[in-house]
C-alpha positions in Angstrom: 39.9 14.1 -12.2 39.6 17.2 -14.3 36.3 18.9 -14.7 35.4 17.9 -18.3 35.9 14.1 -17.9 34.0 14.3 -14.6 31.0 16.0 -16.3 31.1 13.4 -19.1 31.2 10.5 -16.5 28.2 12.0 -14.7 26.4 12.3 -18.0 27.1 8.7 -18.9 26.1 7.3 -15.5 22.9 9.3 -15.6 22.1 7.9 -19.1 22.8 4.4 -17.9 20.6 5.0 -14.9 23.2 4.2 -12.3 22.3 6.7 -9.5 24.2 4.9 -6.7 27.3 4.5 -8.9 27.0 8.2 -9.7 26.7 9.3 -6.1 29.4 7.0 -4.7 32.2 6.6 -7.2 34.3 9.5 -5.9 33.9 8.5 -2.2 34.6 4.9 -2.9 37.7 5.7 -5.0 39.2 7.4 -1.9 38.2 4.5 0.4 39.6 1.9 -2.0 42.8 3.8 -2.5 43.3 4.0 1.3 42.6 0.2 1.5 44.9 -0.5 -1.4 42.1 -2.1 -3.4 42.7 -2.4 -7.1 40.4 -1.1 -9.9 38.6 -4.5 -10.2 37.7 -4.5 -6.5 36.7 -0.8 -6.7 34.3 -1.5 -9.6 33.0 -4.6 -7.9 32.2 -2.6 -4.8 30.3 0.0 -6.8 28.4 -2.6 -8.8 27.4 -4.3 -5.6 26.2 -1.0 -4.0 24.2 -0.3 -7.2 22.5 -3.7 -7.2 21.6 -3.5 -3.5 20.1 0.0 -3.9 18.3 -1.0 -7.1 16.7 -3.9 -5.2 15.6 -1.5 -2.4 14.1 0.9 -4.9 12.3 -2.0 -6.7 10.8 -3.2 -3.4 9.7 0.4 -2.6 7.9 0.6 -5.9 6.2 -2.7 -5.4 5.0 -1.7 -1.9 3.7 1.6 -3.3 1.9 -0.1 -6.2 0.3 -2.6 -3.8 -1.7 0.2 -2.1 -1.4 -1.2 1.4 -3.3 0.9 4.0 -0.3 0.5 6.2 3.0 -1.5 6.0 3.1 -4.4 8.5 5.5 -7.3 8.6 5.0 -10.8 10.1 8.0 -10.0 12.4 5.8 -7.5 14.3 2.9 -10.0 14.7 2.7 -11.5 18.2 1.9 -15.2 17.6 1.7 -15.8 21.4 -1.4 -13.6 21.5 -3.1 -15.6 18.8 -2.1 -19.3 19.5 -4.8 -20.6 17.1 -2.9 -19.2 14.2 -0.5 -21.8 12.7 2.8 -20.0 13.0 5.0 -22.6 11.1 2.5 -22.6 8.2 2.3 -18.8 8.2 6.1 -18.4 8.1 6.4 -21.0 5.4 3.8 -19.0 3.3 5.9 -15.9 3.8 8.5 -17.6 1.5 5.9 -17.1 -1.2 6.3 -20.5 -2.9 2.5 -20.8 -2.8 2.4 -18.0 -5.4 4.6 -20.0 -7.8 2.2 -22.8 -7.4 -0.9 -20.5 -7.9 -2.3 -21.5 -4.5 -4.7 -19.3 -2.4 -4.8 -18.4 1.3 -8.0 -17.8 3.3 -7.7 -16.3 6.8 -10.8 -16.8 8.9 -11.7 -15.4 12.3 -13.7 -12.8 14.2 -13.1 -9.1 13.9 -9.9 -7.8 15.5 -8.0 -11.1 15.6 -5.2 -9.9 13.3 -6.3 -11.2 9.9 -5.5 -8.0 8.1 -2.1 -7.8 9.8 -1.3 -11.3 8.6 -2.5 -10.5 5.1 -0.4 -7.3 5.0 2.6 -9.2 6.3 2.3 -11.8 3.5 1.8 -9.1 1.0 4.9 -7.3 2.1 6.9 -10.5 1.9 5.7 -11.0 -1.7 6.8 -7.4 -2.6 10.2 -8.1 -1.1 10.5 -11.1 -3.4 9.8 -9.0 -6.5 6.1 -10.0 -6.9 3.3 -7.8 -8.1 0.8 -7.4 -5.3 -2.5 -5.5 -5.0 -4.4 -5.0 -1.7 -8.0 -3.9 -1.5 -11.1 -4.5 0.7 -14.0 -6.5 -0.8 -16.3 -3.5 -0.5 -13.7 -1.1 -2.2 -13.1 -3.7 -5.0 -16.8 -4.1 -5.7 -17.2 -0.3 -5.8 -14.3 0.0 -8.2 -15.7 -2.8 -10.5 -19.2 -1.3 -10.6 -17.7 2.2 -11.3 -15.5 0.8 -14.1 -18.4 -1.0 -15.6 -20.5 2.2 -15.6 -17.6 4.0 -17.3 -16.9 1.2 -19.7 -13.5 0.6 -18.3 -14.3 -2.8 -16.7 -12.1 -4.8 -19.0 -9.1 -2.6 -18.3 -9.5 -2.9 -14.5 -10.0 -6.7 -14.7 -6.8 -6.9 -16.8 -4.9 -4.9 -14.1 -6.2 -7.2 -11.3 -5.5 -10.5 -13.1 -2.0 -9.4 -14.0 -1.1 -9.4 -10.3 0.9 -12.2 -8.9 -1.0 -11.8 -5.6 -4.4 -10.2 -5.1 -5.4 -9.5 -1.5 -9.1 -9.1 -0.7 -9.6 -8.0 2.9 -12.8 -8.0 4.9 -15.0 -10.2 2.8 -18.3 -10.6 4.6 -18.3 -7.2 6.5 -20.7 -5.8 3.9 -23.4 -7.7 2.0 -22.9 -7.4 -1.8 -25.5 -6.4 -4.3 -26.3 -9.0 -7.0 -24.3 -7.2 -9.6 -21.4 -6.6 -7.2 -21.3 -10.2 -6.2 -21.3 -11.3 -9.8 -18.4 -8.9 -10.7 -16.4 -10.0 -7.7 -17.0 -13.7 -8.7 -15.8 -12.9 -12.2 -12.6 -11.3 -11.0 -11.8 -14.3 -8.7 -12.6 -16.7 -11.5 -10.3 -14.9 -13.9 -7.5 -15.0 -11.2 -8.0 -18.7 -10.7 -4.8 -20.5 -11.5 -3.3 -17.4 -13.1 -2.2 -15.9 -9.8 -2.8 -16.3 -6.1 -5.5 -14.7 -3.9 -5.5 -14.0 -0.2 -8.9 -13.5 1.3 -9.7 -12.5 4.9 -13.2 -13.0 6.3 -15.0 -12.8 9.6 -17.5 -15.4 8.3 -17.1 -19.2 8.2 -17.6 -20.7 4.7 -21.2 -21.8 5.4 -22.2 -18.2 5.9 -20.7 -16.8 2.7 -24.0 -17.3 0.9 -25.2 -14.3 3.0 -22.6 -12.2 1.3 -23.0 -13.3 -2.3 -26.8 -13.9 -2.0 -26.7 -17.0 -4.1 -25.9 -20.6 -3.2 -24.9 -21.4 -6.8 -22.5 -18.4 -7.0 -21.0 -19.1 -3.5 -20.6 -22.8 -4.3 -18.8 -22.1 -7.6 -16.5 -19.5 -5.9 -15.6 -21.8 -3.0 -14.9 -24.6 -5.5 -12.3 -22.5 -7.2 -10.8 -20.9 -4.1 -10.4 -24.1 -2.1 -9.0 -26.2 -5.0 -5.5 -25.2 -3.9 -5.8 -23.4 -0.6 -4.2 -22.8 2.8 -6.6 -22.0 5.6 -5.4 -19.8 8.4 -7.7 -19.7 11.5 -7.5 -16.9 14.0 -9.9 -17.5 16.8 -10.2 -16.0 20.3 -10.1 -12.6 22.0 -9.3 -9.6 19.9 -5.7 -9.5 18.9 -5.8 -5.6 18.9 -7.2 -5.6 22.5 -4.6 -8.1 23.8 -1.8 -6.3 22.0 -2.8 -3.0 23.4 -3.2 -4.4 26.9 0.3 -6.0 26.8 1.9 -2.7 25.6 0.4 -0.9 28.6 1.8 -3.5 31.1 
């Protein structure tokens, strides 16, 4: 290929936003020539490579936008350490069909039992299926909502949160909420109700959630919405982190 057509081709591929095509066309031309592939097979191979790479980049963008504190998959979760967790249900949920049905997930159990790991794994699975995911702790979310309210940006933040296919709220119950904070969190969850799905992790059983929200009325209304379409994951027993660390040392 002469220099001018090659420069023009590079320009066109850049304009068309085909970076994999642009980086591979010369190499694949040589490979396909050696394998006696015709031009249709050559183009099909380049298109397939572009699509695979585009999918990978999309997943990376979704994961970055989700703001996970760390990336963990369910493949790395040792279900043998936490037998109380329903593995068949958890793996079924990883297919993300519950998001299509606008259903919620609540993971309950003491600190250290792996609730966050499971939530991160389900969030990662959702990103891999092209869904919009946002991860936050309950305390951080309430802080952001109060700050947005003070700066008159609350509506914008609420719109961002409710536009997610999946909102993950970790560590509900670790920190008691102020009256205004509880009301703002309730409002976000109510807005997400049947628009998208929510995953909540909590170290408290449902009958103690009133201690977090400070109002039986608010707690009852919230649980009514969350548990309308819900999957409960129970993680009970000795600390998952402690057992996992002990097993790694052995």
